[in-house]
């Protein structure tokens, strides 16, 4: 009888992790669909004439979603810490799915002029608000169900969703190209990844409707300890952890968006690869990362979050500049995929533990808000602008790799120092 009960708990935890992971995967797919079709967006939503200006404007709109992510963190964090985790991250998934689907229906610049980029920015903002509450909510939900000695492992499945979402969005476009001519892809086929998101959203909503509230949050409600204004309490009582969390989030973010954002610009404009080939390269390289996220999360339960995170930053600092140099002269599809794989591999260390390390710094009553806000300030301010800043530095110094040293390396090095001196180890710590 005891064995059956134990199996039920394990199966329940597996379903909780699966439902949370699938929903978050869909969110990242929706979010990264923009990066996957960025060359087509440049051509469709801005005046023709200067492709570099169009590319910069495309990435600036990409960045708007990051600027508003802290707003989403405050809004959905408040709901998550006051109303509950389940209802809140059901709302984030629905908002993201509808916003992404709407982008697939937008008119182009040729059809409606400046209204086209305005509408594009509007729906990117809604995506950003949604994602600001999604990842923190899903990760908090899983952590509050998982046993102390396996929290990082179960959360690792959520942490692996960004590369999986990037791979899914890129490979969706590549698969579409096998069915359509190049002319059709450029005319309307680029919309398919956005429109396909509605199918995934329905699946995610169905799974999340079957979830229940976390036992830790139920205990907080039962004891009357729900925070009145979670964001105020997080800033007044846990400001030190917010600062540390923002810096370590920024360190991961600059690596992530140098390897998965700026890479699209670099491979199309410097390496002169066509957009579909770039999507194939990035999609395959990202997909191959998946098991390493899970392995590193498993290792974090054994050896600590701090060591795994710092190893990723060190790897990025050692490899990014030489790998980008290599990509400028790489020949052959396999060689290019391998080089991009090495680039993204550093984030398989940093992101596999980042969310867990931050969430474990906050108590249950403000965990959703604290984790979401901290993570999204770091990623939003530093990560979202990475492709634009790196490209602008490269243009002004007439060296496409200058931004790696002057921006990516500086932020990552700062994060490494802060993590070493100020990030506490929280492995196996009992959640309050």
Short mmCIF file of C-alpha atoms in Angstrom, two decimals:
data_model
loop_
_atom_site.label_atom_id
_atom_site.label_comp_id
_atom_site.label_asym_id
_atom_site.label_seq_id
_atom_site.Cartn_x
_atom_site.Cartn_y
_atom_site.Cartn_z
CA UNK A 1 0.00 0.00 0.00
CA UNK A 2 2.84 2.39 0.92
CA UNK A 3 4.58 1.53 -2.35
CA UNK A 4 1.46 2.41 -4.36
CA UNK A 5 1.17 5.74 -2.56
CA UNK A 6 4.82 6.51 -3.24
CA UNK A 7 4.39 5.66 -6.94
CA UNK A 8 1.36 7.98 -7.09
CA UNK A 9 3.44 10.84 -5.69
CA UNK A 10 6.24 10.17 -8.22
CA UNK A 11 3.78 9.97 -11.11
CA UNK A 12 2.07 13.14 -9.90
CA UNK A 13 5.39 14.97 -9.79
CA UNK A 14 6.21 13.73 -13.27
CA UNK A 15 2.91 15.05 -14.60
CA UNK A 16 3.40 18.36 -12.79
CA UNK A 17 6.84 18.72 -14.35
CA UNK A 18 5.63 17.66 -17.80
CA UNK A 19 2.61 20.00 -17.83
CA UNK A 20 4.68 22.93 -16.57
CA UNK A 21 7.50 22.20 -19.01
CA UNK A 22 5.26 21.86 -22.07
CA UNK A 23 3.55 25.14 -21.26
CA UNK A 24 6.86 26.95 -20.82
CA UNK A 25 8.25 25.35 -23.98
CA UNK A 26 5.29 26.79 -25.89
CA UNK A 27 5.98 30.23 -24.38
CA UNK A 28 9.62 30.13 -25.49
CA UNK A 29 8.65 28.81 -28.92
CA UNK A 30 6.29 31.76 -29.32
CA UNK A 31 8.93 34.19 -28.11
CA UNK A 32 11.76 32.86 -30.28
CA UNK A 33 9.62 32.61 -33.42
CA UNK A 34 10.41 36.30 -33.86
CA UNK A 35 14.18 35.68 -33.89
CA UNK A 36 13.78 32.78 -36.30
CA UNK A 37 12.03 34.91 -38.92
CA UNK A 38 13.89 38.16 -38.14
CA UNK A 39 15.36 38.49 -41.67
CA UNK A 40 11.83 38.31 -43.12
CA UNK A 41 10.50 40.76 -40.53
CA UNK A 42 13.21 43.25 -41.55
CA UNK A 43 12.03 43.01 -45.15
CA UNK A 44 8.28 43.06 -44.45
CA UNK A 45 7.81 45.60 -41.66
CA UNK A 46 10.20 48.41 -42.59
CA UNK A 47 10.88 50.58 -45.67
CA UNK A 48 13.15 49.04 -48.28
CA UNK A 49 16.53 50.62 -48.92
CA UNK A 50 18.94 50.05 -46.03
CA UNK A 51 19.01 46.44 -44.75
CA UNK A 52 21.29 47.34 -41.82
CA UNK A 53 18.86 49.97 -40.51
CA UNK A 54 15.96 47.54 -41.01
CA UNK A 55 17.89 44.88 -39.08
CA UNK A 56 18.60 47.29 -36.21
CA UNK A 57 14.93 48.32 -36.04
CA UNK A 58 13.89 44.66 -36.08
CA UNK A 59 16.09 43.92 -33.07
CA UNK A 60 14.95 47.08 -31.28
CA UNK A 61 11.36 45.81 -31.50
CA UNK A 62 12.70 42.43 -30.33
CA UNK A 63 14.12 44.28 -27.31
CA UNK A 64 10.82 46.00 -26.43
CA UNK A 65 9.51 42.66 -25.21
CA UNK A 66 12.40 42.50 -22.76
CA UNK A 67 11.92 46.03 -21.46
CA UNK A 68 8.37 45.21 -20.33
CA UNK A 69 9.19 41.78 -18.88
CA UNK A 70 9.74 43.27 -15.38
CA UNK A 71 6.24 44.80 -15.67
CA UNK A 72 4.87 41.33 -16.40
CA UNK A 73 6.85 40.00 -13.44
CA UNK A 74 5.25 42.55 -11.09
CA UNK A 75 1.74 42.02 -12.46
CA UNK A 76 1.72 38.23 -12.61
CA UNK A 77 4.01 37.90 -9.59
CA UNK A 78 1.44 39.82 -7.53
CA UNK A 79 -1.33 37.52 -8.76
CA UNK A 80 0.82 34.42 -8.26
CA UNK A 81 1.74 35.31 -4.67
CA UNK A 82 -1.76 36.54 -3.80
CA UNK A 83 -4.19 34.36 -5.80
CA UNK A 84 -2.13 31.29 -6.64
CA UNK A 85 0.48 29.84 -8.98
CA UNK A 86 -1.82 27.71 -11.16
CA UNK A 87 -4.33 30.35 -12.27
CA UNK A 88 -1.58 32.86 -12.94
CA UNK A 89 0.63 30.80 -15.19
CA UNK A 90 -2.47 29.62 -17.05
CA UNK A 91 -3.15 33.29 -17.85
CA UNK A 92 0.44 33.92 -19.01
CA UNK A 93 0.29 31.02 -21.45
CA UNK A 94 -3.02 32.19 -22.92
CA UNK A 95 -1.80 35.77 -23.39
CA UNK A 96 1.41 34.62 -25.06
CA UNK A 97 -0.39 32.26 -27.45
CA UNK A 98 -2.92 34.86 -28.59
CA UNK A 99 -0.23 37.55 -29.03
CA UNK A 100 1.96 35.27 -31.12
CA UNK A 101 -0.95 34.15 -33.30
CA UNK A 102 -1.83 37.82 -33.87
CA UNK A 103 1.70 38.56 -35.15
CA UNK A 104 1.15 35.91 -37.81
CA UNK A 105 -1.88 37.86 -39.06
CA UNK A 106 -0.32 41.35 -39.17
CA UNK A 107 -0.32 43.43 -42.37
CA UNK A 108 3.08 44.46 -43.81
CA UNK A 109 4.65 47.90 -44.31
CA UNK A 110 3.67 47.84 -47.99
CA UNK A 111 0.03 47.35 -46.98
CA UNK A 112 -0.43 49.79 -44.06
CA UNK A 113 2.81 51.78 -43.75
CA UNK A 114 4.11 52.72 -40.29
CA UNK A 115 1.11 51.04 -38.65
CA UNK A 116 2.77 47.68 -39.40
CA UNK A 117 5.85 48.09 -37.16
CA UNK A 118 3.66 49.79 -34.53
CA UNK A 119 1.35 46.75 -34.33
CA UNK A 120 4.36 44.43 -34.35
CA UNK A 121 5.84 46.28 -31.37
CA UNK A 122 2.47 46.20 -29.56
CA UNK A 123 2.15 42.42 -29.77
CA UNK A 124 5.83 41.96 -28.86
CA UNK A 125 5.11 44.03 -25.75
CA UNK A 126 2.20 41.72 -24.87
CA UNK A 127 4.52 38.73 -25.41
CA UNK A 128 7.07 40.30 -23.07
CA UNK A 129 4.50 40.98 -20.34
CA UNK A 130 3.37 37.36 -20.61
CA UNK A 131 6.88 35.89 -20.46
CA UNK A 132 7.66 38.14 -17.50
CA UNK A 133 5.25 36.08 -15.44
CA UNK A 134 5.53 32.68 -17.12
CA UNK A 135 8.98 31.29 -16.37
CA UNK A 136 9.08 32.44 -12.74
CA UNK A 137 5.62 31.04 -12.14
CA UNK A 138 6.27 27.67 -13.75
CA UNK A 139 9.62 27.25 -12.03
CA UNK A 140 8.18 28.26 -8.65
CA UNK A 141 5.35 25.77 -9.17
CA UNK A 142 7.72 22.87 -9.85
CA UNK A 143 10.17 23.77 -7.05
CA UNK A 144 7.36 23.89 -4.50
CA UNK A 145 6.39 20.32 -5.40
CA UNK A 146 9.86 18.76 -5.74
CA UNK A 147 11.83 17.06 -2.93
CA UNK A 148 14.75 19.16 -1.58
CA UNK A 149 17.49 16.90 -2.95
CA UNK A 150 16.06 16.92 -6.51
CA UNK A 151 14.72 20.45 -6.96
CA UNK A 152 17.33 21.51 -9.53
CA UNK A 153 16.80 18.29 -11.50
CA UNK A 154 13.04 18.75 -11.89
CA UNK A 155 13.42 22.48 -12.53
CA UNK A 156 16.05 21.58 -15.13
CA UNK A 157 13.33 20.39 -17.51
CA UNK A 158 11.89 23.91 -17.41
CA UNK A 159 15.33 25.44 -17.81
CA UNK A 160 15.85 23.37 -20.96
CA UNK A 161 12.80 24.89 -22.66
CA UNK A 162 14.53 27.99 -24.16
CA UNK A 163 16.86 26.02 -26.48
CA UNK A 164 14.04 23.57 -27.21
CA UNK A 165 11.69 26.46 -28.04
CA UNK A 166 14.33 28.09 -30.23
CA UNK A 167 14.94 24.78 -32.01
CA UNK A 168 11.22 24.18 -32.50
CA UNK A 169 10.61 27.65 -33.95
CA UNK A 170 13.65 27.50 -36.25
CA UNK A 171 12.92 23.99 -37.47
CA UNK A 172 9.23 24.83 -38.00
CA UNK A 173 10.34 27.46 -40.51
CA UNK A 174 12.81 25.04 -42.11
CA UNK A 175 10.09 22.36 -42.38
CA UNK A 176 7.75 24.90 -43.96
CA UNK A 177 10.43 25.71 -46.53
CA UNK A 178 10.45 22.05 -47.63
CA UNK A 179 6.78 22.36 -48.58
CA UNK A 180 6.84 25.86 -50.08
CA UNK A 181 8.92 27.65 -52.68
CA UNK A 182 11.38 30.35 -51.63
CA UNK A 183 9.02 32.95 -53.11
CA UNK A 184 6.12 31.63 -51.00
CA UNK A 185 8.28 31.64 -47.84
CA UNK A 186 9.20 35.27 -48.43
CA UNK A 187 5.61 36.22 -49.32
CA UNK A 188 3.67 34.48 -46.54
CA UNK A 189 5.38 31.28 -45.37
CA UNK A 190 7.31 33.17 -42.66
CA UNK A 191 3.95 33.57 -40.87
CA UNK A 192 3.56 29.81 -40.28
CA UNK A 193 5.64 29.59 -37.03
CA UNK A 194 3.44 32.31 -35.49
CA UNK A 195 0.14 30.79 -36.65
CA UNK A 196 1.16 27.27 -35.58
CA UNK A 197 1.51 28.55 -32.00
CA UNK A 198 -2.26 28.49 -31.47
CA UNK A 199 -2.27 24.67 -31.71
CA UNK A 200 0.50 24.43 -29.11
CA UNK A 201 -1.26 26.95 -26.86
CA UNK A 202 -4.47 24.89 -26.80
CA UNK A 203 -2.43 21.82 -25.80
CA UNK A 204 -0.66 23.73 -23.04
CA UNK A 205 -3.87 25.18 -21.62
CA UNK A 206 -5.50 21.72 -21.59
CA UNK A 207 -2.61 20.26 -19.57
CA UNK A 208 -2.39 23.14 -17.11
CA UNK A 209 -6.12 23.04 -16.38
CA UNK A 210 -5.50 19.62 -14.80
CA UNK A 211 -2.96 20.96 -12.30
CA UNK A 212 -3.66 21.84 -8.65
CA UNK A 213 -2.15 24.49 -6.36
CA UNK A 214 1.24 23.90 -4.68
CA UNK A 215 1.22 22.59 -1.07
CA UNK A 216 3.58 25.35 0.11
CA UNK A 217 1.33 28.13 -1.21
CA UNK A 218 -1.76 26.41 0.22
CA UNK A 219 -0.03 26.37 3.62
CA UNK A 220 0.75 30.10 3.36
CA UNK A 221 -2.92 30.82 2.54
CA UNK A 222 -4.17 28.54 5.30
CA UNK A 223 -1.94 30.26 7.89
CA UNK A 224 -2.96 33.74 6.71
CA UNK A 225 0.60 34.65 5.69
CA UNK A 226 -0.09 35.78 2.12
CA UNK A 227 1.91 38.94 1.34
CA UNK A 228 -0.24 42.08 0.98
CA UNK A 229 1.98 43.73 -1.65
CA UNK A 230 4.57 41.13 -2.71
CA UNK A 231 6.73 43.50 -4.78
CA UNK A 232 7.11 45.94 -1.86
CA UNK A 233 8.01 43.14 0.55
CA UNK A 234 10.51 41.66 -1.91
CA UNK A 235 12.30 45.00 -2.33
CA UNK A 236 12.27 46.00 1.34
CA UNK A 237 13.23 42.67 2.91
CA UNK A 238 15.22 40.92 0.19
CA UNK A 239 16.88 43.75 -1.76
CA UNK A 240 20.32 42.13 -1.47
CA UNK A 241 19.11 38.98 -3.21
CA UNK A 242 17.36 41.04 -5.88
CA UNK A 243 20.65 42.80 -6.72
CA UNK A 244 22.64 39.55 -6.75
CA UNK A 245 19.95 37.84 -8.82
CA UNK A 246 19.79 40.68 -11.35
CA UNK A 247 23.55 40.56 -11.92
CA UNK A 248 23.75 36.79 -12.34
CA UNK A 249 20.70 36.88 -14.64
CA UNK A 250 22.45 39.54 -16.73
CA UNK A 251 25.57 37.37 -16.99
CA UNK A 252 23.56 34.51 -18.41
CA UNK A 253 21.48 36.80 -20.62
CA UNK A 254 24.39 38.35 -22.52
CA UNK A 255 25.77 34.89 -23.29
CA UNK A 256 22.35 33.59 -24.31
CA UNK A 257 21.42 36.43 -26.66
CA UNK A 258 24.88 36.71 -28.14
CA UNK A 259 24.64 33.02 -29.07
CA UNK A 260 20.94 32.83 -30.01
CA UNK A 261 20.06 36.40 -31.04
CA UNK A 262 23.05 38.19 -32.55
CA UNK A 263 24.02 34.93 -34.24
CA UNK A 264 21.20 35.41 -36.79
CA UNK A 265 22.57 38.82 -37.79
CA UNK A 266 26.19 37.64 -37.83
CA UNK A 267 25.58 34.55 -39.94
CA UNK A 268 23.42 36.37 -42.50
CA UNK A 269 25.38 39.62 -42.78
CA UNK A 270 28.98 38.55 -42.06
CA UNK A 271 29.10 34.85 -42.96
CA UNK A 272 26.63 35.51 -45.84
CA UNK A 273 24.41 32.49 -45.15
CA UNK A 274 20.78 32.58 -46.28
CA UNK A 275 18.12 32.85 -43.52
CA UNK A 276 16.79 29.29 -43.93
CA UNK A 277 20.28 27.82 -43.58
CA UNK A 278 20.84 29.94 -40.48
CA UNK A 279 17.59 28.64 -38.97
CA UNK A 280 18.65 25.07 -39.70
CA UNK A 281 22.06 25.67 -38.09
CA UNK A 282 20.69 27.36 -34.97
CA UNK A 283 17.74 24.97 -34.69
CA UNK A 284 19.88 21.82 -34.77
CA UNK A 285 22.57 23.30 -32.48
CA UNK A 286 19.93 24.37 -29.94
CA UNK A 287 18.11 21.04 -30.04
CA UNK A 288 21.34 19.15 -29.32
CA UNK A 289 21.72 21.16 -26.09
CA UNK A 290 18.63 19.69 -24.44
CA UNK A 291 20.15 16.70 -22.61
CA UNK A 292 23.02 18.81 -21.29
CA UNK A 293 20.60 21.14 -19.51
CA UNK A 294 19.09 18.17 -17.69
CA UNK A 295 22.51 16.65 -16.89
CA UNK A 296 23.82 19.95 -15.51
CA UNK A 297 20.67 20.43 -13.42
CA UNK A 298 21.16 16.91 -12.01
CA UNK A 299 24.79 17.77 -11.21
CA UNK A 300 23.62 20.94 -9.44
CA UNK A 301 21.78 18.82 -6.88
CA UNK A 302 25.03 16.97 -6.19
CA UNK A 303 27.65 19.71 -6.43
CA UNK A 304 25.68 22.93 -5.99
CA UNK A 305 24.08 25.59 -8.14
CA UNK A 306 26.95 28.06 -7.76
CA UNK A 307 29.65 25.83 -9.27
CA UNK A 308 27.57 24.91 -12.32
CA UNK A 309 26.60 28.51 -12.98
CA UNK A 310 30.16 29.82 -12.68
CA UNK A 311 31.46 27.05 -14.94
CA UNK A 312 29.09 28.25 -17.68
CA UNK A 313 30.25 31.86 -17.42
CA UNK A 314 33.90 30.79 -17.52
CA UNK A 315 33.24 28.61 -20.57
CA UNK A 316 31.53 31.50 -22.37
CA UNK A 317 34.40 33.88 -21.63
CA UNK A 318 36.88 31.34 -22.97
CA UNK A 319 35.03 30.37 -26.16
CA UNK A 320 32.80 33.15 -27.52
CA UNK A 321 35.37 35.33 -29.28
CA UNK A 322 37.35 32.48 -30.93
CA UNK A 323 34.14 30.68 -31.94
CA UNK A 324 32.74 33.81 -33.59
CA UNK A 325 36.04 34.25 -35.43
CA UNK A 326 35.75 30.64 -36.58
CA UNK A 327 32.18 31.18 -37.77
CA UNK A 328 33.34 34.02 -40.00
CA UNK A 329 35.42 31.55 -42.01
CA UNK A 330 33.61 28.25 -41.36
CA UNK A 331 32.94 26.07 -44.37
CA UNK A 332 30.27 23.41 -44.50
CA UNK A 333 27.00 22.91 -42.67
CA UNK A 334 28.29 20.43 -40.08
CA UNK A 335 31.20 22.67 -39.10
CA UNK A 336 28.91 25.67 -38.66
CA UNK A 337 26.40 23.67 -36.58
CA UNK A 338 29.21 22.41 -34.34
CA UNK A 339 30.55 25.94 -33.81
CA UNK A 340 27.11 27.31 -32.88
CA UNK A 341 26.58 24.29 -30.60
CA UNK A 342 29.73 25.24 -28.66
CA UNK A 343 28.47 28.83 -28.40
CA UNK A 344 25.11 27.83 -26.93
CA UNK A 345 26.69 25.13 -24.73
CA UNK A 346 27.84 27.69 -22.14
CA UNK A 347 24.19 28.53 -21.45
CA UNK A 348 23.47 24.85 -20.78
CA UNK A 349 25.41 25.47 -17.56
CA UNK A 350 24.19 28.94 -16.61
CA UNK A 351 20.49 28.57 -17.36
CA UNK A 352 20.16 25.00 -16.09
CA UNK A 353 20.52 26.36 -12.53
CA UNK A 354 19.87 30.12 -12.76
CA UNK A 355 16.13 30.05 -12.03
CA UNK A 356 16.51 27.52 -9.23
CA UNK A 357 19.33 29.48 -7.59
CA UNK A 358 17.29 32.70 -7.65
CA UNK A 359 13.94 31.20 -6.56
CA UNK A 360 15.55 29.49 -3.56
CA UNK A 361 16.68 32.89 -2.24
CA UNK A 362 13.07 33.96 -1.53
CA UNK A 363 10.40 32.61 0.87
CA UNK A 364 7.13 31.16 -0.43
CA UNK A 365 5.06 34.28 0.28
CA UNK A 366 7.07 36.37 -2.26
CA UNK A 367 8.86 33.69 -4.29
CA UNK A 368 6.84 34.13 -7.50
CA UNK A 369 7.37 37.92 -7.46
CA UNK A 370 10.96 37.85 -6.23
CA UNK A 371 12.13 35.26 -8.73
CA UNK A 372 10.20 36.69 -11.69
CA UNK A 373 11.18 40.31 -11.07
CA UNK A 374 14.85 39.58 -10.41
CA UNK A 375 15.22 37.30 -13.40
CA UNK A 376 13.37 39.59 -15.79
CA UNK A 377 15.19 42.78 -14.80
CA UNK A 378 18.51 41.05 -15.45
CA UNK A 379 17.44 39.41 -18.68
CA UNK A 380 15.26 42.30 -19.84
CA UNK A 381 17.71 45.15 -19.36
CA UNK A 382 20.88 43.34 -20.39
CA UNK A 383 19.76 40.41 -22.54
CA UNK A 384 17.05 41.97 -24.67
CA UNK A 385 19.32 44.70 -25.98
CA UNK A 386 22.31 42.40 -26.54
CA UNK A 387 21.82 41.84 -30.32
CA UNK A 388 21.30 45.58 -30.90
CA UNK A 389 24.17 46.75 -28.67
CA UNK A 390 26.65 44.20 -30.04
CA UNK A 391 25.70 45.10 -33.62
CA UNK A 392 25.88 48.87 -32.96
CA UNK A 393 29.33 48.59 -31.36
CA UNK A 394 30.47 46.49 -34.31
CA UNK A 395 29.19 49.08 -36.81
CA UNK A 396 30.76 52.05 -34.98
CA UNK A 397 34.14 50.34 -34.62
CA UNK A 398 33.90 48.62 -38.02
CA UNK A 399 34.49 45.25 -36.39
CA UNK A 400 31.52 42.84 -36.02
CA UNK A 401 33.19 41.19 -33.02
CA UNK A 402 34.00 44.34 -31.04
CA UNK A 403 30.69 44.16 -29.19
CA UNK A 404 31.54 40.73 -27.81
CA UNK A 405 34.50 42.17 -25.91
CA UNK A 406 33.04 45.55 -24.95
CA UNK A 407 29.60 44.30 -23.90
CA UNK A 408 29.15 40.54 -23.62
CA UNK A 409 32.51 39.89 -21.96
CA UNK A 410 32.28 42.84 -19.55
CA UNK A 411 28.81 41.88 -18.25
CA UNK A 412 29.65 38.16 -18.04
CA UNK A 413 32.90 38.86 -16.15
CA UNK A 414 31.06 41.09 -13.66
CA UNK A 415 28.47 38.35 -13.08
CA UNK A 416 31.25 35.81 -12.45
CA UNK A 417 32.78 38.03 -9.75
CA UNK A 418 29.41 38.68 -8.07
CA UNK A 419 28.50 34.99 -8.12
CA UNK A 420 31.84 34.00 -6.58
CA UNK A 421 31.63 36.47 -3.68
CA UNK A 422 27.92 36.98 -3.03
CA UNK A 423 25.79 34.09 -4.34
CA UNK A 424 25.00 31.64 -1.50
CA UNK A 425 24.73 27.91 -2.10
CA UNK A 426 21.11 26.77 -1.66
CA UNK A 427 21.28 23.11 -2.71
CA UNK A 428 19.12 20.90 -0.44
CA UNK A 429 18.03 23.98 1.55
CA UNK A 430 14.52 23.65 2.98
CA UNK A 431 12.12 26.08 1.31
CA UNK A 432 10.46 28.43 3.80
#
